[in-house]
PDB file of C-alpha atoms and ligand atoms in Angstrom:
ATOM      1  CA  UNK A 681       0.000   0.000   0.000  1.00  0.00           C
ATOM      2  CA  UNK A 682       1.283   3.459  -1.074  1.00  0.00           C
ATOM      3  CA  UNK A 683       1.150   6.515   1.117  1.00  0.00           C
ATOM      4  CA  UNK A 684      -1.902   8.906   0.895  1.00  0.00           C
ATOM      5  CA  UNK A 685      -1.741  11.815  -1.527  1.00  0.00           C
ATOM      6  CA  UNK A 686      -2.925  14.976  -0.833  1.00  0.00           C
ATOM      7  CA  UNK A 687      -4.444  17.129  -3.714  1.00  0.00           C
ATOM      8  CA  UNK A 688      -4.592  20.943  -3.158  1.00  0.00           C
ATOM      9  CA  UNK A 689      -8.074  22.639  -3.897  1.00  0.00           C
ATOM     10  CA  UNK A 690      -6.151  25.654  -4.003  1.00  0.00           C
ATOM     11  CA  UNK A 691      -7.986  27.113  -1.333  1.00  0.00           C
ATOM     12  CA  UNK A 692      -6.438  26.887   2.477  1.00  0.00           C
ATOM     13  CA  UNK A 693      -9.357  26.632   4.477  1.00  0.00           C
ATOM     14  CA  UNK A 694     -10.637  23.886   2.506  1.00  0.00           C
ATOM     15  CA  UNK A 695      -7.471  21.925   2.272  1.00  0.00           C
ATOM     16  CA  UNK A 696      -6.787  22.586   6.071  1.00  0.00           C
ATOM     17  CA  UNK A 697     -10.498  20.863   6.666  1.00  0.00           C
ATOM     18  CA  UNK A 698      -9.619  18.015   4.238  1.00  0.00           C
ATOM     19  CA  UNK A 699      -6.050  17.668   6.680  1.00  0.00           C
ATOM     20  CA  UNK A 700      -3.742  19.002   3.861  1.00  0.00           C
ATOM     21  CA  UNK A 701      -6.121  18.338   0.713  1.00  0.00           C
ATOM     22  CA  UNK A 702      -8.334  15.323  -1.100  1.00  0.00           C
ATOM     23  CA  UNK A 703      -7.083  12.261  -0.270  1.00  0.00           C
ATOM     24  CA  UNK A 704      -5.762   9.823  -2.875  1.00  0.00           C
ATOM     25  CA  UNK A 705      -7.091   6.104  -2.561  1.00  0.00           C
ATOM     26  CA  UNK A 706     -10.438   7.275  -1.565  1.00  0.00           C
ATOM     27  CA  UNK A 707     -13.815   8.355  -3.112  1.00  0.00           C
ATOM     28  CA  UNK A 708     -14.960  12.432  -2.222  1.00  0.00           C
ATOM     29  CA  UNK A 709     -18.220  12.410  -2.727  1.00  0.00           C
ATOM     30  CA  UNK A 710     -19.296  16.263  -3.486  1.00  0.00           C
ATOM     31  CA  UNK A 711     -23.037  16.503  -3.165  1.00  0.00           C
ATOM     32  CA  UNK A 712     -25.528  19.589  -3.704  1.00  0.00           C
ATOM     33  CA  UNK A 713     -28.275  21.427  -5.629  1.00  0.00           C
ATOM     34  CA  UNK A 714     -27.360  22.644  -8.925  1.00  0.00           C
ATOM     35  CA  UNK A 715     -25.342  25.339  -9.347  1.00  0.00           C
ATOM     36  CA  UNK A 716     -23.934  25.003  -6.057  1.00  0.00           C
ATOM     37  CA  UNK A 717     -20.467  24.649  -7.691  1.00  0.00           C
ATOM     38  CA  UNK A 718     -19.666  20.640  -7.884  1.00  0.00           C
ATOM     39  CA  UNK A 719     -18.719  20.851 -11.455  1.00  0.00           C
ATOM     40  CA  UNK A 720     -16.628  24.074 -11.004  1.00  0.00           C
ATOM     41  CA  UNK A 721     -14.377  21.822  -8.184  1.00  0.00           C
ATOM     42  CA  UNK A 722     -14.105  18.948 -10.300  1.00  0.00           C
ATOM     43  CA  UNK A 723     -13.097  21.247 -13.370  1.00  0.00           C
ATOM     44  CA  UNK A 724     -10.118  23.135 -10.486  1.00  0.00           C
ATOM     45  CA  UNK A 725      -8.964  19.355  -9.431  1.00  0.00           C
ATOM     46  CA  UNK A 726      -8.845  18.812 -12.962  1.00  0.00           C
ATOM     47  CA  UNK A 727      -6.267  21.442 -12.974  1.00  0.00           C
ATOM     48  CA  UNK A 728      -4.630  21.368  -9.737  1.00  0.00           C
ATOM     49  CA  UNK A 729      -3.871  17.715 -10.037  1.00  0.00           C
ATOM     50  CA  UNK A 730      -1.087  18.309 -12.687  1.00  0.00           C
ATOM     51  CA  UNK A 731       0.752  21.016 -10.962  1.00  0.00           C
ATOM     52  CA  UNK A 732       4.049  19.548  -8.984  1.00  0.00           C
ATOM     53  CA  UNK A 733       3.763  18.772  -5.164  1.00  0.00           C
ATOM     54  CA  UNK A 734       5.431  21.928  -4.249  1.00  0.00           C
ATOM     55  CA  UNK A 735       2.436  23.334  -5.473  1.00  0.00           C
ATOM     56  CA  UNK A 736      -0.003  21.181  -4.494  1.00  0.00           C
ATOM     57  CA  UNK A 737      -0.859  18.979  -7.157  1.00  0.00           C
ATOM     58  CA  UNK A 738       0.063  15.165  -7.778  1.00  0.00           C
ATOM     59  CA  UNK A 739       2.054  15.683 -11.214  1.00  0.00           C
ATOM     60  CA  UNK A 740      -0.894  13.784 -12.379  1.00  0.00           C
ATOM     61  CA  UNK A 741      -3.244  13.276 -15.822  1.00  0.00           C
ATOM     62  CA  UNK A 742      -7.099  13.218 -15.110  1.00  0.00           C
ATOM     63  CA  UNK A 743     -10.149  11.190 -16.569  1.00  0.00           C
ATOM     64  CA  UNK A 744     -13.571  12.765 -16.335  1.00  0.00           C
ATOM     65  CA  UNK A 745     -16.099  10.148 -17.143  1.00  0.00           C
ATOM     66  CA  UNK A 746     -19.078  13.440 -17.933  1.00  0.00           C
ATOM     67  CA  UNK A 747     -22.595  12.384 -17.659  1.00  0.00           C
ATOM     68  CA  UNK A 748     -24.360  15.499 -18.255  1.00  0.00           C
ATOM     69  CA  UNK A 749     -22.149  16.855 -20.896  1.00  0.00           C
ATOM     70  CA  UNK A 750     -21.211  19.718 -18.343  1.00  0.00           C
ATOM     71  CA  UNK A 751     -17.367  19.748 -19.253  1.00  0.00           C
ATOM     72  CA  UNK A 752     -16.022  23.352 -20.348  1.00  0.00           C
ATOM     73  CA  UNK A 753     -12.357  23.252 -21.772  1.00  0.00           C
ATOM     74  CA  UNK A 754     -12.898  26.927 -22.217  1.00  0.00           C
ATOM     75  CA  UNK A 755     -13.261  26.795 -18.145  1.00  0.00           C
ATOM     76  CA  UNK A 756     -10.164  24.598 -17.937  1.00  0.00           C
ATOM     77  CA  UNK A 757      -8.471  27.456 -19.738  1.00  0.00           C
ATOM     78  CA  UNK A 758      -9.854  30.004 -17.458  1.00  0.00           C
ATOM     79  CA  UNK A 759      -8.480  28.441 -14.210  1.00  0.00           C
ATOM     80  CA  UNK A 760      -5.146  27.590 -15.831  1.00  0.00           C
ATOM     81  CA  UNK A 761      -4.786  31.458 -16.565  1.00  0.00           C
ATOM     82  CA  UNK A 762      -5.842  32.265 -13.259  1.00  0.00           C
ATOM     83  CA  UNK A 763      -3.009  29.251 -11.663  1.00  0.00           C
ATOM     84  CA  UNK A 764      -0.322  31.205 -14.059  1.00  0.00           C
ATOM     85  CA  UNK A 765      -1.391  34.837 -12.424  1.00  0.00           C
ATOM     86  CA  UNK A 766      -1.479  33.397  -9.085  1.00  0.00           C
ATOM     87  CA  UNK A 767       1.947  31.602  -9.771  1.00  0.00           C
ATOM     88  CA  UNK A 768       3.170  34.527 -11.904  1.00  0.00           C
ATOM     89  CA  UNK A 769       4.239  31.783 -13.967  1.00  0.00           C
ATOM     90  CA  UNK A 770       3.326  31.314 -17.745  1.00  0.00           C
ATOM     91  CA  UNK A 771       1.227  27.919 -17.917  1.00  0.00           C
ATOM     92  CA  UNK A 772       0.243  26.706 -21.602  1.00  0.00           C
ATOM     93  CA  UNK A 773      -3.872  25.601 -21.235  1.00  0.00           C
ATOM     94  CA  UNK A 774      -3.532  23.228 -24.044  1.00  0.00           C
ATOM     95  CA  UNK A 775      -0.974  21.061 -22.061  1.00  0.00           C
ATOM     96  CA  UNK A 776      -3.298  21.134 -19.528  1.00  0.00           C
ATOM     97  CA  UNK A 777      -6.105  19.962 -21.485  1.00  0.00           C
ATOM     98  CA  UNK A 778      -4.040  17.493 -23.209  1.00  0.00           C
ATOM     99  CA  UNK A 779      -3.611  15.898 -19.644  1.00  0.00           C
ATOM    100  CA  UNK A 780      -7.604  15.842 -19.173  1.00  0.00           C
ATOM    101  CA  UNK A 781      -9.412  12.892 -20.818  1.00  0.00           C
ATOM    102  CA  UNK A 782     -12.799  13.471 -20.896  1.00  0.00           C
ATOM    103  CA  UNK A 783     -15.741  10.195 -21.584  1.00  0.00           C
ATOM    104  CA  UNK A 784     -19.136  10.722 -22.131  1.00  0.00           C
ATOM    105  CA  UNK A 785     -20.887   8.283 -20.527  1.00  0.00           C
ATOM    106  CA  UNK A 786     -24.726   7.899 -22.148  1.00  0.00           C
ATOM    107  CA  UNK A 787     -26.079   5.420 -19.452  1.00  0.00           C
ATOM    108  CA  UNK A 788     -25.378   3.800 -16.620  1.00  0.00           C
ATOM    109  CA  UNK A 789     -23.930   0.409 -18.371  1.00  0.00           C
ATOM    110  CA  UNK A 790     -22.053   2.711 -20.355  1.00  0.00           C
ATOM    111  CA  UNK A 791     -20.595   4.743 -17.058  1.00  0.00           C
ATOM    112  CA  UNK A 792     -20.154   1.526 -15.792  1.00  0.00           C
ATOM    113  CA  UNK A 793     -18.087   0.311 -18.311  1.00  0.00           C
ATOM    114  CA  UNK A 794     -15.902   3.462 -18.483  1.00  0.00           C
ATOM    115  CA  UNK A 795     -14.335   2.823 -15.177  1.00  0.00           C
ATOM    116  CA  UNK A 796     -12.845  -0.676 -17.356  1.00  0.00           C
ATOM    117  CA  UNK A 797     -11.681   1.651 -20.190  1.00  0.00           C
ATOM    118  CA  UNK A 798      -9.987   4.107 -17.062  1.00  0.00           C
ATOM    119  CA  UNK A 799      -8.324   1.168 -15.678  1.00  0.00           C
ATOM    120  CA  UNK A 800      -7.120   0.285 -19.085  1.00  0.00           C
ATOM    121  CA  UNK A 801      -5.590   3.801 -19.743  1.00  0.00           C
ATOM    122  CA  UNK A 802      -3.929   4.430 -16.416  1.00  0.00           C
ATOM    123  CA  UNK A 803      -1.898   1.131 -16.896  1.00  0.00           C
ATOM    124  CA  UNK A 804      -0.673   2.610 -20.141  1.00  0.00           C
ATOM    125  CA  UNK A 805       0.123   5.571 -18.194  1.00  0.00           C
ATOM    126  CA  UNK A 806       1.547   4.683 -15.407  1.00  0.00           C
ATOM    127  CA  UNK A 807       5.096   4.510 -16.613  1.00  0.00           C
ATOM    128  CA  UNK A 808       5.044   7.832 -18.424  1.00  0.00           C
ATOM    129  CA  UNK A 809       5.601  11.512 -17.290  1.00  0.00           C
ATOM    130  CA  UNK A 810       1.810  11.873 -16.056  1.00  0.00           C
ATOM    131  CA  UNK A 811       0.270   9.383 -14.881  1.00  0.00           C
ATOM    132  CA  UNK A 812      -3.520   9.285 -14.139  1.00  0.00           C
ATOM    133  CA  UNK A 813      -3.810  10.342 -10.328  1.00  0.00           C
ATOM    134  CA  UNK A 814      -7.275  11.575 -10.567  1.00  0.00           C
ATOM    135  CA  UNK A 815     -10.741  10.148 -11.958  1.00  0.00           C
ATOM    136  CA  UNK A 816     -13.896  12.477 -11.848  1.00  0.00           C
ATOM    137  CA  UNK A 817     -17.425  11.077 -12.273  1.00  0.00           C
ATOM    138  CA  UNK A 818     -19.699  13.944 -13.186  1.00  0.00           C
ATOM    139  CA  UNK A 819     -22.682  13.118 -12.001  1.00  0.00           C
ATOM    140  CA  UNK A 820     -22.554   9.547 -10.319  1.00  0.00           C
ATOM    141  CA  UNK A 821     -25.936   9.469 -10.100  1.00  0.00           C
ATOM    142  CA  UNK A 822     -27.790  11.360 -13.070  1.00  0.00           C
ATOM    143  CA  UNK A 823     -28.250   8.346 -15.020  1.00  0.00           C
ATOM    144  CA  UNK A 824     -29.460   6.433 -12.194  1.00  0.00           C
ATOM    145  CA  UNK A 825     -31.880   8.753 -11.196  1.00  0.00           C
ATOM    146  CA  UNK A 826     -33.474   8.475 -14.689  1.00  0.00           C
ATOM    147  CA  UNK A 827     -33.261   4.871 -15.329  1.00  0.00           C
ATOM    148  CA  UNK A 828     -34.437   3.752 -12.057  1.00  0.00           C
ATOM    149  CA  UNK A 829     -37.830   5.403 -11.575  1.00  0.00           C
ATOM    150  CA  UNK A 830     -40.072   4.001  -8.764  1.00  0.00           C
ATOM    151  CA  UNK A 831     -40.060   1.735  -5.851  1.00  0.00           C
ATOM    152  CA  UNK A 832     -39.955  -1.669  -7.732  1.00  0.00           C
ATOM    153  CA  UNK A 833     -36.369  -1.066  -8.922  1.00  0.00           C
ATOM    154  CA  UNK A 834     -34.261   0.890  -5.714  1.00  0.00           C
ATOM    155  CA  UNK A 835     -32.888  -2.315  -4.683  1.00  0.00           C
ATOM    156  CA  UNK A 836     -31.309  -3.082  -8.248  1.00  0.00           C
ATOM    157  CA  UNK A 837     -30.581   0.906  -8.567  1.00  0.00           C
ATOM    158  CA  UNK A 838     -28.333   0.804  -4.856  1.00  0.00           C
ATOM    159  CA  UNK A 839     -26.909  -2.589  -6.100  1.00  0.00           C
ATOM    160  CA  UNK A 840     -25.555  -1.321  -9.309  1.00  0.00           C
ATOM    161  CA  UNK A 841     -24.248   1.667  -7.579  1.00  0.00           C
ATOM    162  CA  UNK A 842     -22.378   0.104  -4.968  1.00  0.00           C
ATOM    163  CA  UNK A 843     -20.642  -2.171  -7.592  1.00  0.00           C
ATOM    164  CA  UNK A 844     -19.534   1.016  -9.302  1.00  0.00           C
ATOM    165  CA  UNK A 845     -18.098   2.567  -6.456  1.00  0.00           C
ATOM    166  CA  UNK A 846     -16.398  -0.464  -5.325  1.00  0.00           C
ATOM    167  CA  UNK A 847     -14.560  -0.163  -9.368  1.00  0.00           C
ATOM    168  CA  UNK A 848     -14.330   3.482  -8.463  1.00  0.00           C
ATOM    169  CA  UNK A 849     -12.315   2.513  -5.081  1.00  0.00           C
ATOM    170  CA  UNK A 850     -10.415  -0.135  -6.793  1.00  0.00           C
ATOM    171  CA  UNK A 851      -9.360   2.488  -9.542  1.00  0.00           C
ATOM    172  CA  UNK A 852      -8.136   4.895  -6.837  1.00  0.00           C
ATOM    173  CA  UNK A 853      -6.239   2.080  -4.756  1.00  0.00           C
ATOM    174  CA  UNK A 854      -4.769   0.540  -8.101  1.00  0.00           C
ATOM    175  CA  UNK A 855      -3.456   3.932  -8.885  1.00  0.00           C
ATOM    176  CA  UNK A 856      -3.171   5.857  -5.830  1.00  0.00           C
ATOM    177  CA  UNK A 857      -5.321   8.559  -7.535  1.00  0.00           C
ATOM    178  CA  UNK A 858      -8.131  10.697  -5.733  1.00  0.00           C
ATOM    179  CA  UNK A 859     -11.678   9.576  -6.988  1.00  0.00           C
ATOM    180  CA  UNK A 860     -14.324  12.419  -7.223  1.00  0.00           C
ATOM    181  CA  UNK A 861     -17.590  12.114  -7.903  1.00  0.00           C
ATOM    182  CA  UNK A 862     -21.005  14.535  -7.493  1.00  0.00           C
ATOM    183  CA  UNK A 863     -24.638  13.822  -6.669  1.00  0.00           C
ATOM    184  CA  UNK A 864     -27.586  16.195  -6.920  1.00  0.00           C
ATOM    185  CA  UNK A 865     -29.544  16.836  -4.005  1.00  0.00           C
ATOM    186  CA  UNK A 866     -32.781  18.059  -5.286  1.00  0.00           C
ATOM    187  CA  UNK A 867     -33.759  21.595  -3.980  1.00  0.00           C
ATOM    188  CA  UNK A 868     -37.560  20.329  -4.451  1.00  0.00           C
ATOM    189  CA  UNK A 869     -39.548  17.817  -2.668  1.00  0.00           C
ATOM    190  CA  UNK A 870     -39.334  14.579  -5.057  1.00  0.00           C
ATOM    191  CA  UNK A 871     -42.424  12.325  -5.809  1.00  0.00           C
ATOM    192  CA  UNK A 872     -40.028   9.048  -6.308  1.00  0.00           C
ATOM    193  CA  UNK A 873     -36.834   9.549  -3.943  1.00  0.00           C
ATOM    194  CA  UNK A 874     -38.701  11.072  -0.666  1.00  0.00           C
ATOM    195  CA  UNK A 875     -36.493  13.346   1.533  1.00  0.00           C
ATOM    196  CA  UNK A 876     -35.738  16.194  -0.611  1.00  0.00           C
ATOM    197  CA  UNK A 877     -32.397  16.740   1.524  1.00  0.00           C
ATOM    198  CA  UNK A 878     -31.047  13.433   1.657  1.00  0.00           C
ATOM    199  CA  UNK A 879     -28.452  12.716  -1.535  1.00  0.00           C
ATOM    200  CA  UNK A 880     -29.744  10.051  -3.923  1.00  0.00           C
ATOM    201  CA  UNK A 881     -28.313   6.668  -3.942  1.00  0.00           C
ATOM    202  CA  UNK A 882     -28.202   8.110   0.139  1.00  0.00           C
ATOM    203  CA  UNK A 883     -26.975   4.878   2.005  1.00  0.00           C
ATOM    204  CA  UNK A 884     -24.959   3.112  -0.155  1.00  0.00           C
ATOM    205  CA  UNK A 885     -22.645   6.219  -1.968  1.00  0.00           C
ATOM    206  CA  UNK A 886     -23.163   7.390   2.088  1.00  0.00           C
ATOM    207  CA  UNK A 887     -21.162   4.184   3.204  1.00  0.00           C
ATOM    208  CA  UNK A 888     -19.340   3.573   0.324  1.00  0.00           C
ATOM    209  CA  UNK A 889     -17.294   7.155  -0.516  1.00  0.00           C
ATOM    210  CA  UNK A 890     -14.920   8.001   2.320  1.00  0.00           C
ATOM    211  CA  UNK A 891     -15.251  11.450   2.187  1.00  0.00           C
ATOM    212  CA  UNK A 892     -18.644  13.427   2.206  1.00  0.00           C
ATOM    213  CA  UNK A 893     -18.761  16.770   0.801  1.00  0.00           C
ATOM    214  CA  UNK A 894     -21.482  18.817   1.565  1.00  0.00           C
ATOM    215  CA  UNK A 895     -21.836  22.708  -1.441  1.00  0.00           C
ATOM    216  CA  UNK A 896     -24.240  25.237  -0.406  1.00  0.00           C
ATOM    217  CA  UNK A 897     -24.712  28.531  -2.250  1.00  0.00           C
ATOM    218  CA  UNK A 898     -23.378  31.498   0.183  1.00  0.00           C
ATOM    219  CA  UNK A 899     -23.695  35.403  -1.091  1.00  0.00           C
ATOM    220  CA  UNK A 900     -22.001  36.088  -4.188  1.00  0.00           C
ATOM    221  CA  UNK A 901     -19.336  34.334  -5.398  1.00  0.00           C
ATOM    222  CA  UNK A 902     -18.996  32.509  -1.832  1.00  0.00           C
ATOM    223  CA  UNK A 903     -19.882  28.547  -1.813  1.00  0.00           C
ATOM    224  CA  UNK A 904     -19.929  26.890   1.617  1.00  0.00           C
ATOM    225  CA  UNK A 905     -18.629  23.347   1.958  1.00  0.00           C
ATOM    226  CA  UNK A 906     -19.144  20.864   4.684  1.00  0.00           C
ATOM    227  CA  UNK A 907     -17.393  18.044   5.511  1.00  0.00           C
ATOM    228  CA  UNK A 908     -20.043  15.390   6.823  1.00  0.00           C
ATOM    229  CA  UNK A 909     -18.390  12.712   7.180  1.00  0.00           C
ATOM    230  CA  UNK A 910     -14.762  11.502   7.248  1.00  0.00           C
ATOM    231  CA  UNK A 911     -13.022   8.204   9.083  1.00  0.00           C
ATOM    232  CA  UNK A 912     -10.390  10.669  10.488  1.00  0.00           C
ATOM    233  CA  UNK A 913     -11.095  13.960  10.206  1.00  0.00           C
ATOM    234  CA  UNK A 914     -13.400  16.227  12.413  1.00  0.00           C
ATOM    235  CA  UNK A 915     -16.762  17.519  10.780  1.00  0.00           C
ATOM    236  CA  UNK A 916     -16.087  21.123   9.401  1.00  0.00           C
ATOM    237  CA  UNK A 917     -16.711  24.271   7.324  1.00  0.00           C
ATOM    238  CA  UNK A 918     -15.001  26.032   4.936  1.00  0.00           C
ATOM    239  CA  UNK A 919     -16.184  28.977   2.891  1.00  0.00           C
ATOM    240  CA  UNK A 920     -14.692  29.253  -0.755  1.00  0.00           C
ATOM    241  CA  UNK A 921     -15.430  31.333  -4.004  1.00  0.00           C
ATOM    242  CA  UNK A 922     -16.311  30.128  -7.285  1.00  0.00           C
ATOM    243  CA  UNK A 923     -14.853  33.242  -9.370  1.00  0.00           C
ATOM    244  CA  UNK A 924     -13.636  33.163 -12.977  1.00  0.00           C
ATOM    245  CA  UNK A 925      -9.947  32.627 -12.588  1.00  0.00           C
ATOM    246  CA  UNK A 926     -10.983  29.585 -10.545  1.00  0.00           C
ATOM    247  CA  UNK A 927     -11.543  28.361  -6.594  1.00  0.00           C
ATOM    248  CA  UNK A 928     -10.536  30.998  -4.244  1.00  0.00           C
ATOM    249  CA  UNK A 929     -10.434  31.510  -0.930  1.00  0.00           C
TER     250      UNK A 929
HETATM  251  P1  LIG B 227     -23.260  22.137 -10.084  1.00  0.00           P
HETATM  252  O1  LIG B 227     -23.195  21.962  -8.610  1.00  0.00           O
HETATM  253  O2  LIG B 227     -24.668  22.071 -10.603  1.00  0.00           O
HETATM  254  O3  LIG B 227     -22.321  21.278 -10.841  1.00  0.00           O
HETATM  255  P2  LIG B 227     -21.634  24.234 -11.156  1.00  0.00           P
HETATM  256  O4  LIG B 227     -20.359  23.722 -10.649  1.00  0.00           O
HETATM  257  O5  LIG B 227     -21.921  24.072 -12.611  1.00  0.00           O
HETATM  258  O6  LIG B 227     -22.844  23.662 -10.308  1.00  0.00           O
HETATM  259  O7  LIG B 227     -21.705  25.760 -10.753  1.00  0.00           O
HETATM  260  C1  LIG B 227     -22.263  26.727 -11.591  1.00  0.00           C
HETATM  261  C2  LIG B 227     -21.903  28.079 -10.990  1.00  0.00           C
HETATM  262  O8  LIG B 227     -20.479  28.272 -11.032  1.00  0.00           O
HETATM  263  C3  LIG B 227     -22.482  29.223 -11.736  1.00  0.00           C
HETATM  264  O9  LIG B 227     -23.777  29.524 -11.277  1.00  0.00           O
HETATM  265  C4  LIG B 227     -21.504  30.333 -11.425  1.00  0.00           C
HETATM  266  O10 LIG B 227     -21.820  30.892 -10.162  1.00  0.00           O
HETATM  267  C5  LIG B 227     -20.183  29.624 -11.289  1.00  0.00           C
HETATM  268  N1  LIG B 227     -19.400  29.726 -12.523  1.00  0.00           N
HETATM  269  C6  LIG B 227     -19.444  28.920 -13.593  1.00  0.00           C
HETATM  270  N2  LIG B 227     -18.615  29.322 -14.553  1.00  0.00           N
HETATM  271  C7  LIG B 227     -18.016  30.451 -14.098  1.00  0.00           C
HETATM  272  C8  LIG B 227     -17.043  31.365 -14.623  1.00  0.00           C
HETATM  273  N3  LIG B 227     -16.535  31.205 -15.848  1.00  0.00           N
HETATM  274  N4  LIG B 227     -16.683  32.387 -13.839  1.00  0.00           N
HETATM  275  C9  LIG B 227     -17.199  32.560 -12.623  1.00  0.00           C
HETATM  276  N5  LIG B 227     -18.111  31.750 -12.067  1.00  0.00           N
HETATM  277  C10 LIG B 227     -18.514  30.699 -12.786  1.00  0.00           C
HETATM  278 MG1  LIG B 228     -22.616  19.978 -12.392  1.00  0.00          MG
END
């Protein structure tokens, strides 16, 4: 077993909550309503991840298995220019985007089977200058949500889900990479998954991902994030912004 990376967010408080960053060899679940900024995290790991350790980063590639189509390269390019004014260093977006492998996943078979086709990919990586240290799943649990509809099928819904986290563990054990994934809360009451604040898929991706990340909308630009729960860390806030040249404190 390898020691436990630490990827920056780029934002102190939020690092010094996650004890130095998000853990590698572990699923962070980030969970919210829309908007509340999952995506815009995943897209700043997707970044951060390649920068050297000095800096915070793992020296890393990334794959982004998208769901709901939500990936931006134009936003990678944003927070890259915003890393090379924080840095005052000149960082080149497209090698950054070269480094970020992006699958669209059309179902849940298919998002399923992605996680394979990762595996595949980081063993062809994992000799070469970056190797994959980071796989984002953007939303875990869209498809779910709109292929299991009603009571009848939950059981088979939570099964299927905790077999894909358990290839979304192995992934990030196999390759000592940090595993993100999101999951809507729905801001609405919901006729077929009940408790409007609980996340869907609730128990199992509850038991299964190590570390639960709660995004609320603050004023502004401000996003507050919870950490609900960890296995070592003390429950905890940290307030970030979402602003153009990327997460800020
Ligand atoms: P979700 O939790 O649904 O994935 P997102 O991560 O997509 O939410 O967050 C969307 C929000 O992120 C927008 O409402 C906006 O506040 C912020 N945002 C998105 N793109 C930019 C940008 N280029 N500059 C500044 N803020 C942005
Ligand atoms: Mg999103």
């Amino acid at each position: 077993r390898k020691l436990v990376g630490k990827l920056s967010t780029g934002c102190i408080e939020f690092n010094e909550m996650m004890g130095g960053g998000i853990d590698t060899q572990a699923i962070t679940e980030l969970y919210g309503e829309f908007g509340s900024g999952k995506t815009q995290v995943a897209h700043q790991l997707a970044v951060n991840v390649q920068l050297p350790p000095e800096q915070g980063g793992l020296d890393g590639s990334v794959i982004i298995i998208d769901t709901e189509n939500t990936f931006r390269p134009e936003r990678i390019k944003q927070m890259v220019d915003g890393l090379s004014e924080k840095y005052g260093v000149e960082y080149d977006h497209e090698e950054f985007l070269k480094n970020i492998r992006v699958a669209r996943a059309f179902n849940s078979n298919h998002q399923i089977l992605l996680v394979d086709s990762a595996l595949e990919l980081a063993n062809e990586l994992k000799n070469s200058e970056k190797p994959v240290r980071l796989l984002i799943v953007d939303s875990l649990t869209a498809h779910f949500r709109a292929e299991y509809i009603g009571r009848g099928t939950l059981a088979d819904r939570q099964q299927k889900l905790n077999k894909h986290l358990h290839g979304l563990q192995r992934f990030g054990d196999l390759n000592n990479a940090s595993v993100i994934v999101t999951n809507q809360v729905m801001s609405k009451p919901d006729a077929f998954f009940g408790d409007p604040t609980k996340p869907i898929g609730g128990h199992i991706v509850g038991h299964t991902a190590t570390f639960r990340l709660y995004l609320r909308k603050s004023k502004g630009d401000k996003r507050i994030v919870r950490l609900v729960d960890s296995p070592n860390l003390p429950d905890g806030e940290a307030i970030i912004s979402v602003t153009t040249p990327g997460l800020r404190d």
